[in-house]
Amino acid sequence: MSGASFPEIREAVARLCRDYPGEYWRACDRDGRYPREFVDALTKSGYLSVLIPEAYGGAGLPLAAACAVMEEIQRAGCNGAACHAQMYTMGTLLKHGSEAQKEKYLPKIASGALRLQAFGVTEPTSGTDTTRIRTRAVRDGDHYVVDGEKVFISRIEHSDLMILLVRTSPRDEAHRTHGMSVLLVDLREAVGKGLTIRPLRTMMNHSTTAISIENLRVPAENLIGVEGEGFRYIVDGMNAERILIAAECIGDARWFVAKSAQYAKERQVFGRPIGQNQGVQFPIARAHIQTESAAGMVARAAALFDAAEPCGSEANMAKLVASEASWFAADVCMQTHGGFGFTEEFDVERKFRETRLYQVAPISTNLILSHVATHALGLPKSF
Ligand SMILES: Cc1cc2nc3c(=O)[nH]c(=O)nc-3n(C[C@H](O)[C@H](O)[C@H](O)COP(=O)(O)OP(=O)(O)OC[C@H]3O[C@@H](n4cnc5c(N)ncnc54)[C@H](O)[C@@H]3O)c2cc1C
């Protein structure tokens, strides 16, 4: 059922997750508390650094292995959103960082001594149109001076480093994606010295924040790659991000389907299990079919990524079908549980809130449809 790739990893992650049952996540959710113990355990186990090459202290495994990790976390009822960014954000540093930067940071990220959980792209005024970001960095000797605002910057309070997208030259309509750069911000130096964090309460426990940046000095040596080319580096990391999030959605969907089937077998109404009614069993069967079909698309996208083949459309399609499968399964699970689905103790309402995010972030469904329409089908661009 699990697709069975990397069975040892799946089994070990599932075992680790058993120490973090529903009560643990419910308490974190209720208190808006970061699941530090879970993230620490996952970091110590090495599963967060599977994508880091062995030369830098990681396991050097393919993206399909990272997908197995994230999928199993969600399938166990846990929430990988507390730490998933470390997997894909690291790719920007690995792919585009200098050798000196990689040697300085990657082994420490792999060992858990440093946390790279935050990335700052979204801004209040630019929305999905990343080329309109206003946060700018001006070179001043051997530093950049950064000013701007970012929103929905998740896990920054639980991270040592942040990948930050800034404008280093003004937007030019003819070359909209040029003139943006990526800085690696050391949050241990930055917070309180130009960078201010304001937590944002959201409908699920996601440790997200708004940040304001004023006169923040970032050493020029923390520029990743070439100045002005940052947009390309961020886009480069998006395929991995989308495929990993899609795998999380598959894990969520499998959790909802299993939970629904179990409850439908046990719950007796009118003197028989509710799952004996086709009105109850058909939606669960449909959710299962959608989930397993989407899992095939996720596996295909990951395989293309691991073979270093172009996979932009496949990564987007995987994210869309997987997030729609998990959302459909969430709704079915809620309906199957009747009134009990709304109570905290069943974990259904929590997972329902958590999985809804993936219709919007890290990329919304409409933007995926637009990508596939224009890139895969050659339809005219609308923006
Ligand atoms: C909980 C949470 C955590 C997040 N974490 C991070 C993070 O750590 N770092 C980070 O940088 N960002 C983060 N984000 C931001 C996330 O990536 C954005 O919310 C997402 O990309 C959508 O951007 P937006 O919210 O500005 O929506 P908008 O761009 O304002 O769009 C609003 C709606 O309009 C639709 N829309 C916009 N333009 C078009 C169009 N041309 N055609 C059709 N439809 C359109 C969109 O699909 C969307 O449904 C997070 C968001 C959330 C909610």
Tab-separated table of C-alpha atoms and ligand atoms in Angstrom:
chain	number	residue	atom	x	y	z
A	1	MET	CA	0.000	0.000	0.000
A	2	SER	CA	2.845	2.383	0.816
A	3	GLY	CA	4.394	2.019	-2.625
A	4	ALA	CA	7.072	0.087	-0.718
A	5	SER	CA	10.040	2.172	-1.851
A	6	PHE	CA	12.645	2.467	0.920
A	7	PRO	CA	10.798	0.050	3.253
A	8	GLU	CA	13.487	0.203	5.981
A	9	ILE	CA	13.267	3.990	6.114
A	10	ARG	CA	9.479	3.844	6.183
A	11	GLU	CA	9.481	1.329	9.009
A	12	ALA	CA	12.039	3.282	11.059
A	13	VAL	CA	10.208	6.598	10.609
A	14	ALA	CA	6.894	4.973	11.518
A	15	ARG	CA	8.552	3.558	14.658
A	16	LEU	CA	9.915	6.971	15.630
A	17	CYS	CA	6.492	8.545	15.083
A	18	ARG	CA	4.855	6.082	17.480
A	19	ASP	CA	6.485	8.051	20.314
A	20	TYR	CA	4.492	11.131	19.201
A	21	PRO	CA	0.834	10.076	19.267
A	22	GLY	CA	-2.293	12.179	18.816
A	23	GLU	CA	-2.184	13.548	22.400
A	24	TYR	CA	1.232	15.059	21.749
A	25	TRP	CA	0.100	16.875	18.576
A	26	ARG	CA	-3.184	17.936	20.146
A	27	ALA	CA	-1.345	19.556	23.058
A	28	CYS	CA	1.056	21.372	20.701
A	29	ASP	CA	-1.880	22.490	18.572
A	30	ARG	CA	-3.893	23.703	21.554
A	31	ASP	CA	-0.967	25.690	23.000
A	32	GLY	CA	0.423	26.864	19.645
A	33	ARG	CA	3.666	25.167	20.715
A	34	TYR	CA	6.448	24.107	18.352
A	35	PRO	CA	6.860	20.292	18.425
A	36	ARG	CA	10.497	20.606	19.433
A	37	GLU	CA	10.858	17.084	20.864
A	38	PHE	CA	9.620	15.526	17.636
A	39	VAL	CA	11.882	17.686	15.454
A	40	ASP	CA	14.866	16.951	17.726
A	41	ALA	CA	14.230	13.210	17.526
A	42	LEU	CA	13.903	13.353	13.754
A	43	THR	CA	17.086	15.419	13.468
A	44	LYS	CA	19.044	13.028	15.713
A	45	SER	CA	17.838	10.055	13.718
A	46	GLY	CA	19.337	11.621	10.575
A	47	TYR	CA	16.104	11.520	8.580
A	48	LEU	CA	16.024	15.270	8.043
A	49	SER	CA	19.414	15.185	6.331
A	50	VAL	CA	18.886	12.304	3.938
A	51	LEU	CA	19.350	14.647	0.969
A	52	ILE	CA	22.677	16.076	2.160
A	53	PRO	CA	25.566	14.328	0.340
A	54	GLU	CA	27.698	11.943	2.379
A	55	ALA	CA	30.724	14.205	1.851
A	56	TYR	CA	28.971	16.795	4.040
A	57	GLY	CA	27.738	14.365	6.676
A	58	GLY	CA	24.319	13.456	5.262
A	59	ALA	CA	23.008	10.183	3.859
A	60	GLY	CA	23.223	11.280	0.212
A	61	LEU	CA	19.941	9.603	-0.682
A	62	PRO	CA	17.630	10.509	-3.575
A	63	LEU	CA	14.513	12.655	-3.311
A	64	ALA	CA	12.363	9.510	-3.368
A	65	ALA	CA	13.850	8.591	0.026
A	66	ALA	CA	13.044	12.027	1.439
A	67	CYS	CA	9.497	11.583	0.092
A	68	ALA	CA	9.256	8.279	1.970
A	69	VAL	CA	10.272	10.068	5.202
A	70	MET	CA	7.747	12.884	4.827
A	71	GLU	CA	4.948	10.603	3.685
A	72	GLU	CA	5.371	8.278	6.675
A	73	ILE	CA	5.404	11.199	9.120
A	74	GLN	CA	2.038	12.396	7.839
A	75	ARG	CA	0.649	8.891	7.535
A	76	ALA	CA	1.382	8.353	11.225
A	77	GLY	CA	-0.754	11.399	12.080
A	78	CYS	CA	2.253	13.626	12.833
A	79	ASN	CA	2.981	16.961	11.156
A	80	GLY	CA	6.165	17.308	9.129
A	81	ALA	CA	5.428	20.981	8.443
A	82	ALA	CA	7.395	21.664	11.611
A	83	CYS	CA	10.604	20.754	9.827
A	84	HIS	CA	10.084	19.886	6.145
A	85	ALA	CA	11.726	23.086	4.916
A	86	GLN	CA	15.126	21.877	6.101
A	87	MET	CA	15.036	19.211	3.413
A	88	TYR	CA	14.363	21.416	0.419
A	89	THR	CA	15.797	24.760	1.537
A	90	MET	CA	19.148	23.079	1.988
A	91	GLY	CA	19.099	22.389	-1.784
A	92	THR	CA	19.618	26.085	-2.578
A	93	LEU	CA	22.818	26.069	-0.534
A	94	LEU	CA	23.937	22.702	-1.898
A	95	LYS	CA	23.313	23.538	-5.534
A	96	HIS	CA	24.313	27.181	-5.679
A	97	GLY	CA	26.474	27.857	-2.617
A	98	SER	CA	30.260	28.166	-2.808
A	99	GLU	CA	32.455	25.308	-1.598
A	100	ALA	CA	33.392	27.419	1.448
A	101	GLN	CA	29.709	27.975	2.325
A	102	LYS	CA	28.887	24.301	1.911
A	103	GLU	CA	31.796	23.230	4.104
A	104	LYS	CA	30.875	25.805	6.717
A	105	TYR	CA	27.180	24.989	6.990
A	106	LEU	CA	26.175	21.627	5.540
A	107	PRO	CA	27.969	19.314	8.028
A	108	LYS	CA	26.467	21.274	10.922
A	109	ILE	CA	23.016	21.136	9.354
A	110	ALA	CA	23.452	17.393	8.850
A	111	SER	CA	24.487	16.849	12.482
A	112	GLY	CA	21.688	19.028	13.814
A	113	ALA	CA	24.069	21.618	15.270
A	114	LEU	CA	22.536	24.202	12.931
A	115	ARG	CA	18.901	24.433	11.862
A	116	LEU	CA	18.012	25.729	8.390
A	117	GLN	CA	14.245	25.728	8.702
A	118	ALA	CA	13.323	29.174	7.373
A	119	PHE	CA	13.028	30.685	3.939
A	120	GLY	CA	11.792	34.190	3.231
A	121	VAL	CA	10.200	34.762	-0.154
A	122	THR	CA	6.588	35.909	0.347
A	123	GLU	CA	5.856	39.585	1.003
A	124	PRO	CA	2.632	41.319	2.030
A	125	THR	CA	2.335	43.347	-1.173
A	126	SER	CA	3.764	41.029	-3.823
A	127	GLY	CA	1.733	37.863	-3.172
A	128	THR	CA	2.413	35.111	-5.654
A	129	ASP	CA	4.060	37.575	-8.047
A	130	THR	CA	7.551	37.078	-6.638
A	131	THR	CA	9.173	39.424	-9.145
A	132	ARG	CA	7.468	42.313	-7.308
A	133	ILE	CA	9.191	41.746	-3.986
A	134	ARG	CA	10.353	44.991	-2.384
A	135	THR	CA	12.819	43.789	0.225
A	136	ARG	CA	16.093	45.171	-1.016
A	137	ALA	CA	19.740	44.730	-0.224
A	138	VAL	CA	22.276	47.442	-0.958
A	139	ARG	CA	25.971	46.659	-0.981
A	140	ASP	CA	27.962	48.643	1.578
A	141	GLY	CA	31.612	47.560	1.650
A	142	ASP	CA	31.792	43.939	2.722
A	143	HIS	CA	28.148	43.855	3.809
A	144	TYR	CA	24.661	44.104	2.334
A	145	VAL	CA	22.241	46.411	4.117
A	146	VAL	CA	18.749	44.906	3.953
A	147	ASP	CA	15.351	46.600	4.399
A	148	GLY	CA	11.868	45.217	3.835
A	149	GLU	CA	8.920	43.156	5.015
A	150	LYS	CA	8.154	39.474	4.649
A	151	VAL	CA	5.055	37.543	5.633
A	152	PHE	CA	4.263	33.889	6.398
A	153	ILE	CA	7.860	33.161	7.281
A	154	SER	CA	7.467	29.855	9.035
A	155	ARG	CA	9.690	28.258	11.695
A	156	ILE	CA	12.011	31.286	11.826
A	157	GLU	CA	11.815	31.277	15.633
A	158	HIS	CA	13.110	27.702	15.560
A	159	SER	CA	15.853	28.149	13.028
A	160	ASP	CA	19.460	29.357	13.078
A	161	LEU	CA	19.622	30.213	9.397
A	162	MET	CA	17.265	31.643	6.799
A	163	ILE	CA	17.402	31.687	3.030
A	164	LEU	CA	16.232	35.205	2.109
A	165	LEU	CA	15.212	36.454	-1.343
A	166	VAL	CA	15.920	40.158	-1.865
A	167	ARG	CA	16.082	42.653	-4.691
A	168	THR	CA	19.611	43.871	-5.393
A	169	SER	CA	18.521	45.935	-8.384
A	170	PRO	CA	15.134	47.436	-9.266
A	171	ARG	CA	12.518	45.505	-11.222
A	172	ASP	CA	12.909	45.898	-14.946
A	173	GLU	CA	9.718	45.018	-16.854
A	174	ALA	CA	11.744	43.545	-19.726
A	175	HIS	CA	13.712	41.251	-17.372
A	176	ARG	CA	11.364	40.776	-14.432
A	177	THR	CA	13.192	37.867	-12.861
A	178	HIS	CA	16.629	39.499	-12.991
A	179	GLY	CA	18.039	41.558	-10.144
A	180	MET	CA	17.010	39.315	-7.252
A	181	SER	CA	19.555	37.654	-4.978
A	182	VAL	CA	19.660	35.048	-2.251
A	183	LEU	CA	21.286	35.768	1.117
A	184	LEU	CA	21.937	33.255	3.854
A	185	VAL	CA	20.966	35.122	7.013
A	186	ASP	CA	22.401	33.978	10.339
A	187	LEU	CA	19.395	34.522	12.589
A	188	ARG	CA	21.508	34.260	15.733
A	189	GLU	CA	23.162	37.502	14.627
A	190	ALA	CA	20.166	39.143	12.958
A	191	VAL	CA	17.247	38.882	15.389
A	192	GLY	CA	17.069	42.065	17.445
A	193	LYS	CA	19.737	43.709	15.290
A	194	GLY	CA	17.595	44.759	12.359
A	195	LEU	CA	15.279	41.767	12.101
A	196	THR	CA	12.048	41.725	14.096
A	197	ILE	CA	9.697	38.748	14.248
A	198	ARG	CA	5.944	38.951	14.857
A	199	PRO	CA	4.208	35.576	15.291
A	200	LEU	CA	0.996	35.081	13.274
A	201	ARG	CA	-1.790	32.911	14.648
A	202	THR	CA	-3.225	30.724	11.894
A	203	MET	CA	-5.962	28.068	11.757
A	204	MET	CA	-3.367	25.371	12.396
A	205	ASN	CA	-0.201	25.183	14.455
A	206	HIS	CA	2.391	26.272	11.899
A	207	SER	CA	4.815	28.621	13.713
A	208	THR	CA	4.491	31.186	10.984
A	209	THR	CA	5.410	34.851	11.365
A	210	ALA	CA	5.678	38.258	9.763
A	211	ILE	CA	9.127	39.818	9.806
A	212	SER	CA	10.332	43.364	9.354
A	213	ILE	CA	13.868	44.096	8.347
A	214	GLU	CA	15.472	47.454	8.947
A	215	ASN	CA	19.091	48.252	8.305
A	216	LEU	CA	20.083	44.634	8.734
A	217	ARG	CA	23.737	44.079	7.912
A	218	VAL	CA	24.460	40.743	6.258
A	219	PRO	CA	28.061	39.852	5.376
A	220	ALA	CA	28.562	39.906	1.603
A	221	GLU	CA	30.175	36.471	1.907
A	222	ASN	CA	26.668	35.157	2.714
A	223	LEU	CA	25.468	35.882	-0.818
A	224	ILE	CA	24.581	32.576	-2.437
A	225	GLY	CA	25.748	32.259	-6.039
A	226	VAL	CA	25.833	35.289	-8.284
A	227	GLU	CA	24.197	38.611	-7.397
A	228	GLY	CA	21.049	39.165	-9.450
A	229	GLU	CA	20.495	35.471	-10.243
A	230	GLY	CA	18.594	34.575	-7.069
A	231	PHE	CA	15.186	34.052	-8.634
A	232	ARG	CA	16.578	31.198	-10.713
A	233	TYR	CA	18.049	29.549	-7.586
A	234	ILE	CA	14.729	29.744	-5.741
A	235	VAL	CA	12.776	28.396	-8.710
A	236	ASP	CA	15.340	25.615	-8.976
A	237	GLY	CA	14.477	24.429	-5.468
A	238	MET	CA	10.738	24.530	-6.077
A	239	ASN	CA	10.480	21.202	-7.861
A	240	ALA	CA	11.949	19.384	-4.861
A	241	GLU	CA	9.689	21.361	-2.527
A	242	ARG	CA	6.555	20.549	-4.523
A	243	ILE	CA	7.351	16.855	-4.787
A	244	LEU	CA	8.103	16.612	-1.051
A	245	ILE	CA	4.911	18.443	-0.093
A	246	ALA	CA	2.995	16.180	-2.489
A	247	ALA	CA	4.435	13.174	-0.632
A	248	GLU	CA	3.227	14.706	2.635
A	249	CYS	CA	-0.239	15.047	1.129
A	250	ILE	CA	-0.174	11.359	0.166
A	251	GLY	CA	0.718	10.519	3.776
A	252	ASP	CA	-2.154	12.685	5.021
A	253	ALA	CA	-4.578	11.139	2.524
A	254	ARG	CA	-3.593	7.614	3.567
A	255	TRP	CA	-4.100	8.553	7.217
A	256	PHE	CA	-7.600	9.908	6.448
A	257	VAL	CA	-8.560	6.875	4.347
A	258	ALA	CA	-7.360	4.380	6.972
A	259	LYS	CA	-9.057	6.337	9.767
A	260	SER	CA	-12.315	6.524	7.793
A	261	ALA	CA	-12.331	2.820	6.911
A	262	GLN	CA	-11.612	1.846	10.517
A	263	TYR	CA	-14.350	4.024	11.936
A	264	ALA	CA	-16.847	2.953	9.271
A	265	LYS	CA	-16.260	-0.684	10.266
A	266	GLU	CA	-16.658	-0.019	13.992
A	267	ARG	CA	-19.429	2.548	14.272
A	268	GLN	CA	-22.841	0.901	14.608
A	269	VAL	CA	-25.967	2.863	13.669
A	270	PHE	CA	-29.354	1.345	12.762
A	271	GLY	CA	-27.990	-1.934	14.051
A	272	ARG	CA	-25.147	-2.281	11.533
A	273	PRO	CA	-21.747	-0.730	10.788
A	274	ILE	CA	-22.123	2.578	8.952
A	275	GLY	CA	-19.549	1.274	6.439
A	276	GLN	CA	-22.102	-1.280	5.275
A	277	ASN	CA	-23.999	1.578	3.648
A	278	GLN	CA	-22.720	2.312	0.171
A	279	GLY	CA	-23.394	5.997	0.814
A	280	VAL	CA	-20.601	5.786	3.397
A	281	GLN	CA	-18.256	3.279	1.754
A	282	PHE	CA	-18.201	4.750	-1.786
A	283	PRO	CA	-16.659	8.110	-0.819
A	284	ILE	CA	-13.974	6.264	1.173
A	285	ALA	CA	-13.274	4.024	-1.811
A	286	ARG	CA	-13.101	7.103	-4.067
A	287	ALA	CA	-10.689	8.807	-1.664
A	288	HIS	CA	-8.516	5.685	-1.713
A	289	ILE	CA	-8.526	5.546	-5.526
A	290	GLN	CA	-7.625	9.231	-5.808
A	291	THR	CA	-4.859	8.849	-3.234
A	292	GLU	CA	-3.213	5.863	-4.885
A	293	SER	CA	-3.476	7.463	-8.343
A	294	ALA	CA	-1.858	10.635	-7.008
A	295	ALA	CA	0.861	8.554	-5.311
A	296	GLY	CA	1.793	7.224	-8.743
A	297	MET	CA	2.204	10.765	-10.038
A	298	VAL	CA	4.353	11.717	-7.041
A	299	ALA	CA	6.598	8.682	-7.598
A	300	ARG	CA	6.935	9.586	-11.281
A	301	ALA	CA	7.880	13.196	-10.499
A	302	ALA	CA	10.435	12.057	-7.892
A	303	ALA	CA	11.948	9.537	-10.308
A	304	LEU	CA	12.383	12.236	-12.976
A	305	PHE	CA	13.923	14.572	-10.397
A	306	ASP	CA	16.339	11.868	-9.226
A	307	ALA	CA	17.314	11.118	-12.827
A	308	ALA	CA	18.065	14.852	-13.275
A	309	GLU	CA	15.417	15.002	-16.019
A	310	PRO	CA	13.177	18.059	-16.512
A	311	CYS	CA	10.279	17.631	-14.074
A	312	GLY	CA	8.669	21.067	-13.659
A	313	SER	CA	5.241	20.074	-14.968
A	314	GLU	CA	5.306	16.678	-13.233
A	315	ALA	CA	6.275	18.250	-9.881
A	316	ASN	CA	3.397	20.700	-10.229
A	317	MET	CA	0.927	18.018	-11.299
A	318	ALA	CA	1.996	15.796	-8.406
A	319	LYS	CA	1.455	18.637	-5.947
A	320	LEU	CA	-1.980	19.416	-7.382
A	321	VAL	CA	-3.385	15.884	-7.480
A	322	ALA	CA	-1.870	14.918	-4.126
A	323	SER	CA	-3.180	18.010	-2.337
A	324	GLU	CA	-6.615	17.506	-3.888
A	325	ALA	CA	-6.582	13.828	-2.870
A	326	SER	CA	-5.670	14.713	0.727
A	327	TRP	CA	-8.314	17.426	0.917
A	328	PHE	CA	-11.004	15.152	-0.499
A	329	ALA	CA	-9.964	12.383	1.894
A	330	ALA	CA	-10.039	14.872	4.785
A	331	ASP	CA	-13.586	15.877	3.948
A	332	VAL	CA	-14.678	12.248	3.597
A	333	CYS	CA	-13.068	11.416	6.946
A	334	MET	CA	-14.882	14.275	8.626
A	335	GLN	CA	-18.213	13.171	7.138
A	336	THR	CA	-17.627	9.519	8.031
A	337	HIS	CA	-17.031	10.463	11.670
A	338	GLY	CA	-20.217	12.516	11.925
A	339	GLY	CA	-20.214	14.698	15.035
A	340	PHE	CA	-17.171	12.953	16.516
A	341	GLY	CA	-15.044	14.242	13.618
A	342	PHE	CA	-15.397	17.707	15.124
A	343	THR	CA	-14.085	16.689	18.526
A	344	GLU	CA	-10.377	17.149	19.173
A	345	GLU	CA	-9.779	13.657	20.519
A	346	PHE	CA	-10.200	11.979	17.119
A	347	ASP	CA	-7.470	14.149	15.520
A	348	VAL	CA	-9.590	14.406	12.364
A	349	GLU	CA	-10.359	18.106	12.709
A	350	ARG	CA	-6.674	18.884	13.379
A	351	LYS	CA	-5.447	16.973	10.346
A	352	PHE	CA	-8.329	18.485	8.319
A	353	ARG	CA	-7.074	21.990	9.163
A	354	GLU	CA	-3.447	21.046	8.537
A	355	THR	CA	-3.946	19.481	5.121
A	356	ARG	CA	-6.061	22.382	3.826
A	357	LEU	CA	-2.925	24.499	3.659
A	358	TYR	CA	-1.563	22.594	0.693
A	359	GLN	CA	-4.196	23.976	-1.664
A	360	VAL	CA	-2.583	27.378	-1.102
A	361	ALA	CA	1.040	26.919	-0.050
A	362	PRO	CA	3.754	26.659	-1.110
A	363	ILE	CA	1.969	27.317	-4.411
A	364	SER	CA	-1.746	27.685	-4.978
A	365	THR	CA	-3.789	25.391	-7.185
A	366	ASN	CA	-4.536	28.159	-9.711
A	367	LEU	CA	-0.870	28.922	-10.186
A	368	ILE	CA	-0.185	25.230	-10.842
A	369	LEU	CA	-2.973	25.101	-13.422
A	370	SER	CA	-1.478	28.182	-15.038
A	371	HIS	CA	1.983	26.574	-15.115
A	372	VAL	CA	0.708	23.367	-16.700
A	373	ALA	CA	-1.499	25.253	-19.184
A	374	THR	CA	1.359	27.419	-20.412
A	375	HIS	CA	4.368	25.093	-20.023
A	376	ALA	CA	2.964	21.636	-20.771
A	377	LEU	CA	0.178	22.630	-23.174
A	378	GLY	CA	1.643	25.749	-24.781
A	379	LEU	CA	-1.393	27.924	-24.038
A	380	PRO	CA	-0.856	31.703	-23.989
A	381	LYS	CA	0.339	33.250	-20.723
A	382	SER	CA	-2.187	35.309	-18.778
A	383	PHE	CA	0.393	37.180	-16.690
B	1	LIG	C1	0.764	28.745	6.897
B	1	LIG	C2	1.602	29.309	5.801
B	1	LIG	C3	2.975	29.122	5.813
B	1	LIG	C4	3.779	29.683	4.824
B	1	LIG	N1	5.138	29.590	4.917
B	1	LIG	C5	5.921	30.315	4.074
B	1	LIG	C6	7.331	30.408	4.271
B	1	LIG	O1	7.886	29.782	5.192
B	1	LIG	N2	8.056	31.200	3.457
B	1	LIG	C7	7.498	31.913	2.433
B	1	LIG	O2	8.218	32.601	1.718
B	1	LIG	N3	6.150	31.835	2.207
B	1	LIG	C8	5.349	31.070	2.998
B	1	LIG	N4	3.984	31.020	2.812
B	1	LIG	C9	3.396	31.824	1.745
B	1	LIG	C10	2.762	30.999	0.638
B	1	LIG	O3	3.755	30.479	-0.203
B	1	LIG	C11	1.784	31.942	-0.081
B	1	LIG	O4	0.694	32.180	0.809
B	1	LIG	C12	1.282	31.361	-1.350
B	1	LIG	O5	2.328	31.297	-2.279
B	1	LIG	C13	0.157	32.206	-1.935
B	1	LIG	O6	0.532	33.573	-1.962
B	1	LIG	P1	-0.425	34.686	-1.320
B	1	LIG	O7	-0.864	34.219	0.002
B	1	LIG	O8	0.268	35.987	-1.396
B	1	LIG	O9	-1.685	34.676	-2.284
B	1	LIG	P2	-1.997	35.686	-3.465
B	1	LIG	O10	-0.859	35.725	-4.436
B	1	LIG	O11	-2.465	36.970	-2.884
B	1	LIG	O12	-3.209	34.943	-4.172
B	1	LIG	C14	-4.525	34.892	-3.560
B	1	LIG	C15	-5.393	33.951	-4.398
B	1	LIG	O13	-5.500	34.479	-5.734
B	1	LIG	C16	-5.101	33.491	-6.670
B	1	LIG	N5	-4.390	34.144	-7.784
B	1	LIG	C17	-3.433	35.119	-7.717
B	1	LIG	N6	-3.029	35.462	-8.962
B	1	LIG	C18	-3.699	34.679	-9.825
B	1	LIG	C19	-3.738	34.554	-11.254
B	1	LIG	N7	-2.935	35.296	-12.044
B	1	LIG	N8	-4.580	33.651	-11.807
B	1	LIG	C20	-5.398	32.884	-11.015
B	1	LIG	N9	-5.410	32.955	-9.663
B	1	LIG	C21	-4.590	33.846	-9.085
B	1	LIG	C22	-4.160	32.543	-5.912
B	1	LIG	O14	-4.193	31.266	-6.510
B	1	LIG	C23	-4.765	32.560	-4.524
B	1	LIG	O15	-5.779	31.573	-4.419
B	1	LIG	C24	3.171	30.404	3.759
B	1	LIG	C25	1.767	30.566	3.719
B	1	LIG	C26	0.991	30.033	4.722
B	1	LIG	C27	-0.503	30.270	4.675
